[in-house]
CSV table of C-alpha atoms and ligand atoms in Angstrom, one decimal:
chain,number,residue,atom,x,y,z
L,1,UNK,CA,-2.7,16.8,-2.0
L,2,UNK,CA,-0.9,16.5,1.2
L,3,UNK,CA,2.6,14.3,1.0
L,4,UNK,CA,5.0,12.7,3.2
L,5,UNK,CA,8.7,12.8,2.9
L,6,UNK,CA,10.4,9.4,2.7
L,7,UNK,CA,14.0,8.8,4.3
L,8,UNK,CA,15.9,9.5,1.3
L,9,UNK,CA,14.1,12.5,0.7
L,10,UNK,CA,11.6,11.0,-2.5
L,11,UNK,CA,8.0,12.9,-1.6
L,12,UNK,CA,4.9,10.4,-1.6
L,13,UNK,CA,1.8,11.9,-2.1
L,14,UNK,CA,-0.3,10.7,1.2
L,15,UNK,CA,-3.1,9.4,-0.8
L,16,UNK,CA,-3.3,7.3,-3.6
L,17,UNK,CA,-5.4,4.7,-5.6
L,18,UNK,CA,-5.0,0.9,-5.2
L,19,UNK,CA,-5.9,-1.8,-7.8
L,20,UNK,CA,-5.9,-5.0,-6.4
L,21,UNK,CA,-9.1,-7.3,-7.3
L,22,UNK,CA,-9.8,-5.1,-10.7
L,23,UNK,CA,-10.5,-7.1,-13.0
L,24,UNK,CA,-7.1,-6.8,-16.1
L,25,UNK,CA,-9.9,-6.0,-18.2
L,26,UNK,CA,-11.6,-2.9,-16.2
L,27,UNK,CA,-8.3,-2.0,-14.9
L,28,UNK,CA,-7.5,0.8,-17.8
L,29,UNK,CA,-11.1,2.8,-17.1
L,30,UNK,CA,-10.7,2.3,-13.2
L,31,UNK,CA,-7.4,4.2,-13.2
L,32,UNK,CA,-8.5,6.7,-16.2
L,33,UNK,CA,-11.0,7.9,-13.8
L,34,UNK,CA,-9.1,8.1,-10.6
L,35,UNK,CA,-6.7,10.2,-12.8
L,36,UNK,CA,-9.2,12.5,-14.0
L,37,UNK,CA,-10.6,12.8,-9.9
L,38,UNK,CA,-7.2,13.8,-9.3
L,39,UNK,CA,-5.1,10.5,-7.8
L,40,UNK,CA,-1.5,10.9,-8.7
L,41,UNK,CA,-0.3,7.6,-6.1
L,42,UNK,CA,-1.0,4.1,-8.3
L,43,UNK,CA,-0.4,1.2,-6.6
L,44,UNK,CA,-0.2,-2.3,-8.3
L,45,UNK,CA,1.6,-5.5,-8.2
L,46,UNK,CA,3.1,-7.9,-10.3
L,47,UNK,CA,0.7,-10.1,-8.4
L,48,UNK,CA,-2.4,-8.5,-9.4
L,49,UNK,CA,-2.1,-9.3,-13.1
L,50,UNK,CA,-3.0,-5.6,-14.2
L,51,UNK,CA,0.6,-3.7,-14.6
L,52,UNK,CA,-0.1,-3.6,-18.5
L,53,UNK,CA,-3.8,-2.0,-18.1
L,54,UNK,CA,-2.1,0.3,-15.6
L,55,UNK,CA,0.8,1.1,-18.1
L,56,UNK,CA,-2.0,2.0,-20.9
L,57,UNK,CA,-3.9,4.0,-18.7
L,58,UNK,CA,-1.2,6.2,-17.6
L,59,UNK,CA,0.2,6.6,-21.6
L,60,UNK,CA,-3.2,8.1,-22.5
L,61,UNK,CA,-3.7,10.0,-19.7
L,62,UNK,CA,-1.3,13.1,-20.9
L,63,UNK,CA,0.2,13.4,-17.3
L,64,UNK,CA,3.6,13.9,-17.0
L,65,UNK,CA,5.8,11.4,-15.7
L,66,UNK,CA,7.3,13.3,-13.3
L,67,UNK,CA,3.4,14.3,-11.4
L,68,UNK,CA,3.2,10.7,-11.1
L,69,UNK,CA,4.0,8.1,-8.2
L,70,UNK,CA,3.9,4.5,-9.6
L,71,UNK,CA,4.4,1.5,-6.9
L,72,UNK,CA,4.6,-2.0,-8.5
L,73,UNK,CA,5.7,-5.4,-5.9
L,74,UNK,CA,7.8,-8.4,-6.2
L,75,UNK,CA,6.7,-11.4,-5.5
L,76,UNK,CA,8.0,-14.2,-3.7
L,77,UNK,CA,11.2,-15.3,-6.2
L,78,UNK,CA,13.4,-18.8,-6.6
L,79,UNK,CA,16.7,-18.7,-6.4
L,80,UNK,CA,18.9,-17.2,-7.4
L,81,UNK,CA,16.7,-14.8,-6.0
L,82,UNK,CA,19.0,-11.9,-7.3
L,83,UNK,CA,18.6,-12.5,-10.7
L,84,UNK,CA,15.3,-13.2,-10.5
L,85,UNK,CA,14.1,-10.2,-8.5
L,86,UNK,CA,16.6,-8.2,-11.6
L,87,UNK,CA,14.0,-10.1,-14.1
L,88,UNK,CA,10.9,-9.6,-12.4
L,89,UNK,CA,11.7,-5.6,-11.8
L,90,UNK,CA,12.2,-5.7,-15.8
L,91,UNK,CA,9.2,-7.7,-16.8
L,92,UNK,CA,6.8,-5.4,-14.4
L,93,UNK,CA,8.9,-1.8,-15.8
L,94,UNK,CA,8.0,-3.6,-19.4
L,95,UNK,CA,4.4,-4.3,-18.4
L,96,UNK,CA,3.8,-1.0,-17.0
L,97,UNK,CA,5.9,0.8,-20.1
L,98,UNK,CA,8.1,2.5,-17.8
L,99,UNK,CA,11.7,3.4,-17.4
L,100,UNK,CA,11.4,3.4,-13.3
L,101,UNK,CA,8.6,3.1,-10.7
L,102,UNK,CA,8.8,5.5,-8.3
L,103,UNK,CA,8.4,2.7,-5.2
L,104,UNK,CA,9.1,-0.9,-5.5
L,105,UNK,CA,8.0,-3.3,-2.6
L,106,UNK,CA,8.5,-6.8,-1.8
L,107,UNK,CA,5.1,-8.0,-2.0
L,108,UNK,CA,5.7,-10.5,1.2
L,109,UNK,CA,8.4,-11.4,3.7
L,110,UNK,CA,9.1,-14.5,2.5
L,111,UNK,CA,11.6,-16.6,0.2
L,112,UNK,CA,15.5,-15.1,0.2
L,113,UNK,CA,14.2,-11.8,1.1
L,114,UNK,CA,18.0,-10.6,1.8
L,115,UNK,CA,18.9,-11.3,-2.0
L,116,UNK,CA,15.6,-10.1,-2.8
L,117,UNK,CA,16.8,-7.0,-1.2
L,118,UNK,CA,20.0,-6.7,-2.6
L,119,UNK,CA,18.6,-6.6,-6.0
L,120,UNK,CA,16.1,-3.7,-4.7
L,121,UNK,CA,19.2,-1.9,-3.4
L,122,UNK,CA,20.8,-2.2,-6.8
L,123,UNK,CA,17.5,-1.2,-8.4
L,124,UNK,CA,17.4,2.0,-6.6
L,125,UNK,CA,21.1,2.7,-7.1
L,126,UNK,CA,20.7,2.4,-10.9
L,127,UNK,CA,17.6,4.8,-10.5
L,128,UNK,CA,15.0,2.0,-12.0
L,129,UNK,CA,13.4,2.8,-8.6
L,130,UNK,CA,13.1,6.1,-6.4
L,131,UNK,CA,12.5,4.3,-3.6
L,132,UNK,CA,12.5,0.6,-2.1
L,133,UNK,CA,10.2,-0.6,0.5
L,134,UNK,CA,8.3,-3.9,2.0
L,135,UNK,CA,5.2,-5.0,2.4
L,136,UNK,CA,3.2,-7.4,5.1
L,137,UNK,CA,6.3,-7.0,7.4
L,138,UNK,CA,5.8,-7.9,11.3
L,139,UNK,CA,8.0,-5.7,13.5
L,140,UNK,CA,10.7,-9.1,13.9
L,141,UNK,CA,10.9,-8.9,10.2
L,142,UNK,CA,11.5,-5.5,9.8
L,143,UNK,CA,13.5,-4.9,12.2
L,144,UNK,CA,15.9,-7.8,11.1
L,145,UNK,CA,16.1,-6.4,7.7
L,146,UNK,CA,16.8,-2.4,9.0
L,147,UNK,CA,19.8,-3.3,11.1
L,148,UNK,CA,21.4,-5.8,9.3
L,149,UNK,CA,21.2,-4.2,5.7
L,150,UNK,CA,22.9,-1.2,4.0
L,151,UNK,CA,19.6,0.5,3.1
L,152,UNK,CA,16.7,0.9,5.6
L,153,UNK,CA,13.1,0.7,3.2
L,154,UNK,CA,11.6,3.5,2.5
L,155,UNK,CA,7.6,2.0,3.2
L,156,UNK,CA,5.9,-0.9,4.6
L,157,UNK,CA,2.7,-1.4,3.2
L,158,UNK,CA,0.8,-3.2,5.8
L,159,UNK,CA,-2.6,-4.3,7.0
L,160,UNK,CA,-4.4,-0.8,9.0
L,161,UNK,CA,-7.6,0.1,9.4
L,162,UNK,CA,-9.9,1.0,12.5
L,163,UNK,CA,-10.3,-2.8,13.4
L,164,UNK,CA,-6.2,-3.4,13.3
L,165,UNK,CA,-4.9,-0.4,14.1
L,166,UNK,CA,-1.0,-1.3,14.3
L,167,UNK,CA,0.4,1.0,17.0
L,168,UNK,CA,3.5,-1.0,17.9
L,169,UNK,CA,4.1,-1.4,14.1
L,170,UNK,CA,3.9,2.2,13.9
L,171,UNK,CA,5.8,3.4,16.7
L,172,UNK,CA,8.9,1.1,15.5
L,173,UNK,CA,8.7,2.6,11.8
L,174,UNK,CA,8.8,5.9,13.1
L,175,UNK,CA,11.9,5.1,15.4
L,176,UNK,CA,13.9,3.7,12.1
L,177,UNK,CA,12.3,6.3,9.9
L,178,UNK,CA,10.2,3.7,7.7
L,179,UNK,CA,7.1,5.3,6.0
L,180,UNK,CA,3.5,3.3,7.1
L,181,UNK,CA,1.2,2.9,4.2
L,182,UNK,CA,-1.6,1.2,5.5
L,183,UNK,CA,-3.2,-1.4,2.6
L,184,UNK,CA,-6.7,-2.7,3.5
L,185,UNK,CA,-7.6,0.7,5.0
L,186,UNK,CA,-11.3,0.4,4.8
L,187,UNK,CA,-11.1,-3.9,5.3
L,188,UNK,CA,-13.0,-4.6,1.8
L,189,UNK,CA,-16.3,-2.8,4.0
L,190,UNK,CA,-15.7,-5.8,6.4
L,191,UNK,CA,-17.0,-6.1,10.1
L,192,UNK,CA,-19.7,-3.6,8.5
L,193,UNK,CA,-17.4,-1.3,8.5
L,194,UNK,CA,-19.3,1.6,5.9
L,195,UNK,CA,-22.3,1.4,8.8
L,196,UNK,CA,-20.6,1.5,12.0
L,197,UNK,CA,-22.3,3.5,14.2
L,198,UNK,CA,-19.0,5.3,16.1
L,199,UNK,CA,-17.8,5.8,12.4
L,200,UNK,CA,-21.4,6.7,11.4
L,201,UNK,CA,-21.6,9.5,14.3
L,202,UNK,CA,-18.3,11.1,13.7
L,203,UNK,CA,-19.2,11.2,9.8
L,204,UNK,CA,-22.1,12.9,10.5
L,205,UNK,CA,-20.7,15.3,12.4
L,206,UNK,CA,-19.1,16.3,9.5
L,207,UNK,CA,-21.6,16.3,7.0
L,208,UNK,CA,-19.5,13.4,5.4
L,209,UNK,CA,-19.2,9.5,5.1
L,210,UNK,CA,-17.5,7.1,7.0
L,211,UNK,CA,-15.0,5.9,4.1
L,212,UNK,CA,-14.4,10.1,4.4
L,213,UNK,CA,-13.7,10.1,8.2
L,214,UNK,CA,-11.6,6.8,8.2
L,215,UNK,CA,-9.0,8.2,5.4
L,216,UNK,CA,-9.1,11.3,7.8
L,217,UNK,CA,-8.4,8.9,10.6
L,218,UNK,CA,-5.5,7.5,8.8
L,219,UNK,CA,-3.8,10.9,6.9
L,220,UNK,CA,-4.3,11.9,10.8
L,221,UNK,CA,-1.8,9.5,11.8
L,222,UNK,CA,0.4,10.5,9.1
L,223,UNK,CA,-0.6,7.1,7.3
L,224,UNK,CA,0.1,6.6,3.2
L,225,UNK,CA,-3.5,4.9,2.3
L,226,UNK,CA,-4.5,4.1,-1.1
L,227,UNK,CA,-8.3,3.0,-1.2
L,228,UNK,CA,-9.6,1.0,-4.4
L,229,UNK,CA,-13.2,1.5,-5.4
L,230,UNK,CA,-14.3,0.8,-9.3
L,231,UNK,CA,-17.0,3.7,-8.7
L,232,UNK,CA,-15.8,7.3,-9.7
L,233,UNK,CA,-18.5,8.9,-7.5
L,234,UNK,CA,-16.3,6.7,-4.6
L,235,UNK,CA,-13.4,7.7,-6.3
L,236,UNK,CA,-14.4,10.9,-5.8
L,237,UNK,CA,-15.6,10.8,-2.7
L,238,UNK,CA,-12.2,9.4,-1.1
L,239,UNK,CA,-9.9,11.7,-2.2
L,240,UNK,CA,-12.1,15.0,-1.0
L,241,UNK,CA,-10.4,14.3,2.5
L,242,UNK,CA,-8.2,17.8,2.7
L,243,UNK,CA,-11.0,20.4,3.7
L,244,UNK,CA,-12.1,18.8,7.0
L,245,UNK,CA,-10.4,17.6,10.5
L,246,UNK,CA,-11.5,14.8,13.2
L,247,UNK,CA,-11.5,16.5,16.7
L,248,UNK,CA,-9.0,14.8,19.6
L,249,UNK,CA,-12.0,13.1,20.8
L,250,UNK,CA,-12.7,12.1,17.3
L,251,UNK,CA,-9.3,10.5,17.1
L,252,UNK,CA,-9.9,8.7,20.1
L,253,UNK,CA,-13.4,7.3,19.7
L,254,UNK,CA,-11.6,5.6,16.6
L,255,UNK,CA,-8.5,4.3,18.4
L,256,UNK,CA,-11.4,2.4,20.5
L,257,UNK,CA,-12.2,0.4,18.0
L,258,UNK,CA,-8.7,-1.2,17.8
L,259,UNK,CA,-9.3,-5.7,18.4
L,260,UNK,CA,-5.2,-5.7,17.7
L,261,UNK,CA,-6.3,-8.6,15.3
L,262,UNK,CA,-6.0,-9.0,11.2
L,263,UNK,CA,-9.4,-9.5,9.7
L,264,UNK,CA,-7.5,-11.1,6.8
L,265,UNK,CA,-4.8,-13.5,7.4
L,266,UNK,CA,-1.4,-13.9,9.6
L,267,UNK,CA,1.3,-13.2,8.0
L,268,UNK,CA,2.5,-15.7,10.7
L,269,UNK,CA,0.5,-17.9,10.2
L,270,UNK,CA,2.2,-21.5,9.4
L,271,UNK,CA,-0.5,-22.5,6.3
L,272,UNK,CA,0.1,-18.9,4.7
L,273,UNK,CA,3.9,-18.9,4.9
L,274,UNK,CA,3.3,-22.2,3.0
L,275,UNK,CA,0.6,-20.9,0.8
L,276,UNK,CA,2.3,-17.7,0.1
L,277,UNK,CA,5.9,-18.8,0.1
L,278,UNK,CA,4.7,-21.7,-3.0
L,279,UNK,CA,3.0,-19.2,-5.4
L,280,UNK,CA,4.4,-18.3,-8.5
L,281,UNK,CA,2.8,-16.3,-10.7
L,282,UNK,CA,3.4,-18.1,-14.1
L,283,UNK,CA,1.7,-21.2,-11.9
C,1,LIG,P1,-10.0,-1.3,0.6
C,1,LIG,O1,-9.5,-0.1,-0.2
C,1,LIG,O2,-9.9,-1.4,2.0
C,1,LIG,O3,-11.6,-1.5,0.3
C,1,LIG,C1,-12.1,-1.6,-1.0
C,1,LIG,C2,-13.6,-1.8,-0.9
C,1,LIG,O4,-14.2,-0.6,-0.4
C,1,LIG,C3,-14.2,-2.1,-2.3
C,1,LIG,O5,-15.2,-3.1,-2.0
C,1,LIG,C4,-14.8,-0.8,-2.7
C,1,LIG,O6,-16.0,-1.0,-3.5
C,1,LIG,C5,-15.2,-0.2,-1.3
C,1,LIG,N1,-15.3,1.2,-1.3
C,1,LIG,C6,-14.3,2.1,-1.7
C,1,LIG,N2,-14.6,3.4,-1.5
C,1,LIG,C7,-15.8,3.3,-0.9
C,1,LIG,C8,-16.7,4.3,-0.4
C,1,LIG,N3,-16.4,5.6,-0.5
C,1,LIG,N4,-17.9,4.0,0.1
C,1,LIG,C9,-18.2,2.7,0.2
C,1,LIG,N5,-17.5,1.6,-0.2
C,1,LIG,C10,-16.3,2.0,-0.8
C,1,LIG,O7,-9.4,-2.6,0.0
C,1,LIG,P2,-8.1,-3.2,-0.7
C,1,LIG,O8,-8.3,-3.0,-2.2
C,1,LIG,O9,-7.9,-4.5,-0.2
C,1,LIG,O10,-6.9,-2.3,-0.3
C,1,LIG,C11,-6.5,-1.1,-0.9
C,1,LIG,C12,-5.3,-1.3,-1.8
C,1,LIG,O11,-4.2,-1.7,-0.9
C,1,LIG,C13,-5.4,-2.4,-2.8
C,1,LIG,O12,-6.1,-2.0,-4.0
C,1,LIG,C14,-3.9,-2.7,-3.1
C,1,LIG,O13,-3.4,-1.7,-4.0
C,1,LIG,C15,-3.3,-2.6,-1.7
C,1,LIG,N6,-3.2,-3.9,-1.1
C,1,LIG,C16,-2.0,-4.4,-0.8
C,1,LIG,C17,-1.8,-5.6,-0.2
C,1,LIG,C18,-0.4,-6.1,0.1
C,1,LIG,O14,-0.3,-7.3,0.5
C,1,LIG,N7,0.6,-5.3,0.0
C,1,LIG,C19,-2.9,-6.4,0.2
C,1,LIG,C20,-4.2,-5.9,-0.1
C,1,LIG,C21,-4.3,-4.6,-0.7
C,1,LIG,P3,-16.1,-0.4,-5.0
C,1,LIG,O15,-14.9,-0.8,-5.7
C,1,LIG,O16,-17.3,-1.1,-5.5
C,1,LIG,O17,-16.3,1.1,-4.8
């Protein structure tokens, strides 16, 4: 495993396993077999409704704590969002059966994301996280939060794949010394993604598959990804990345494919701020 160093000197392995959309009930067996393939990044969110199987998963595994790197995310909180972010980083901590996570996000940019953050920073103080980061963050909104706050996040998990590509969101990270994690990395196999025939001619050149060469692509540009797959031969398959390099030309053929577009949704986007901002997760 290859890992990056974040600002306050916490190492992140640069590849890990994601669990959004697994079902609460095939959570604990998806995440017992990325363990055994070798994934030591898990990556959930109180918003995903599978902390718990996570939790479980991780108890029976045998692993040592300290060989693990456990992100969980806040969601959007009411006020007083201080308290409430306290709460929420306790209920998730009791869900997962942990003492700390080793990254805790705030799943969107929304709300009173300065008290939000204030309780983060307090949460990483008291060591109940080793680092604090964001998520779904537009260069405004990160940049806002960096210079007027006492501690600059650690990550922003953001959209980034080949389609999306997120080169100014990059270049400003780097300048403030923000990790990228990329979420999304292979789109959920949109725009036919897995069959792409740039993708499809670099992977075999390689004697490997395009889900192979895109976390290549990614690790490449010194991106954190974390792709989900229920399948262990997938699971597999996505973490055998170390052993082979895309070419200069490689790189670039890829960068081509860049539409500077989300294939999701806009965090900017009027209707999701209102969508987003109005979810709770007891509702
Ligand atoms: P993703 O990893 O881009 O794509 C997952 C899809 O790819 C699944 O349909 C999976 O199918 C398939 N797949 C995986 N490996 C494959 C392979 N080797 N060959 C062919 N198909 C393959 O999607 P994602 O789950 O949206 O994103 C990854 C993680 O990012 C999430 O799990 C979550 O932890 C995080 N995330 C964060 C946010 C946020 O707002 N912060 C938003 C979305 C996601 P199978 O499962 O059937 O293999």
């Amino acid at each position: 495993m290859q890992y990056v160093t974040l600002n306050n000197s916490v190492q992140m392995p640069i590849l890990g396993f994601g669990v959004y959309q697994i079902p609460a009930d095939r959570t604990e067996q998806a995440v017992t077999d990325a363990l055994a393939a070798g994934y030591r990044l898990l990556d959930t969110a109180a918003a995903y409704g599978n902390e718990e199987a996570v939790g479980r998963a991780i108890r029976n595994s045998g692993i040592p704590r300290a060989d693990l790197f456990v992100t969980t995310k806040l969601w959007v909180q009411d006020a007083p969002a201080e308290e409430n972010t306290r709460r929420a980083l306790e209920s998730s901590l009791a869900a997962l059966g942990l003492d700390h996570v080793d990254l805790y996000l705030m799943h969107q940019p929304y709300g009173d994301v300065y008290g939000q953050w204030r309780a983060m920073e307090a949460a990483l103080r008291e060591g109940l996280a080793r680092a604090i980061g964001v998520a779904n963050f537009h260069p405004d909104r990160l940049l806002d939060l960096v210079l007027n706050n006492e501690t600059t996040p650690q990550v922003n998990q953001i959209e980034t794949h080949p389609f999306f590509q997120r080169d100014p969101d990059h270049a400003l990270m780097r300048e403030h010394g923000v990790q990228h994690q990329a979420w999304g990395g292979f789109p959920e196999g949109r725009n036919d993604l897995f069959t792409h025939p740039v993708l499809s001619k670099i992977a075999e050149a390689h004697g490997r598959s395009v889900a192979q060469v895109v976390l290549r692509w990614l690790i490449q540009r010194e991106i954190v990804t974390i792709p989900k797959s229920v399948n262990a031969d997938r699971m597999a398959q996505n973490i055998d990345v170390f052993d082979f390099r895309l070419t200069d030309e490689q790189m670039a053929a890829v960068a081509a494919l860049d539409t500077g577009t989300t294939l999701f949704f806009d965090h900017h986007d009027p209707e999701m701020v209102a969508w987003l901002s109005k979810r709770r997760l007891d509702s």
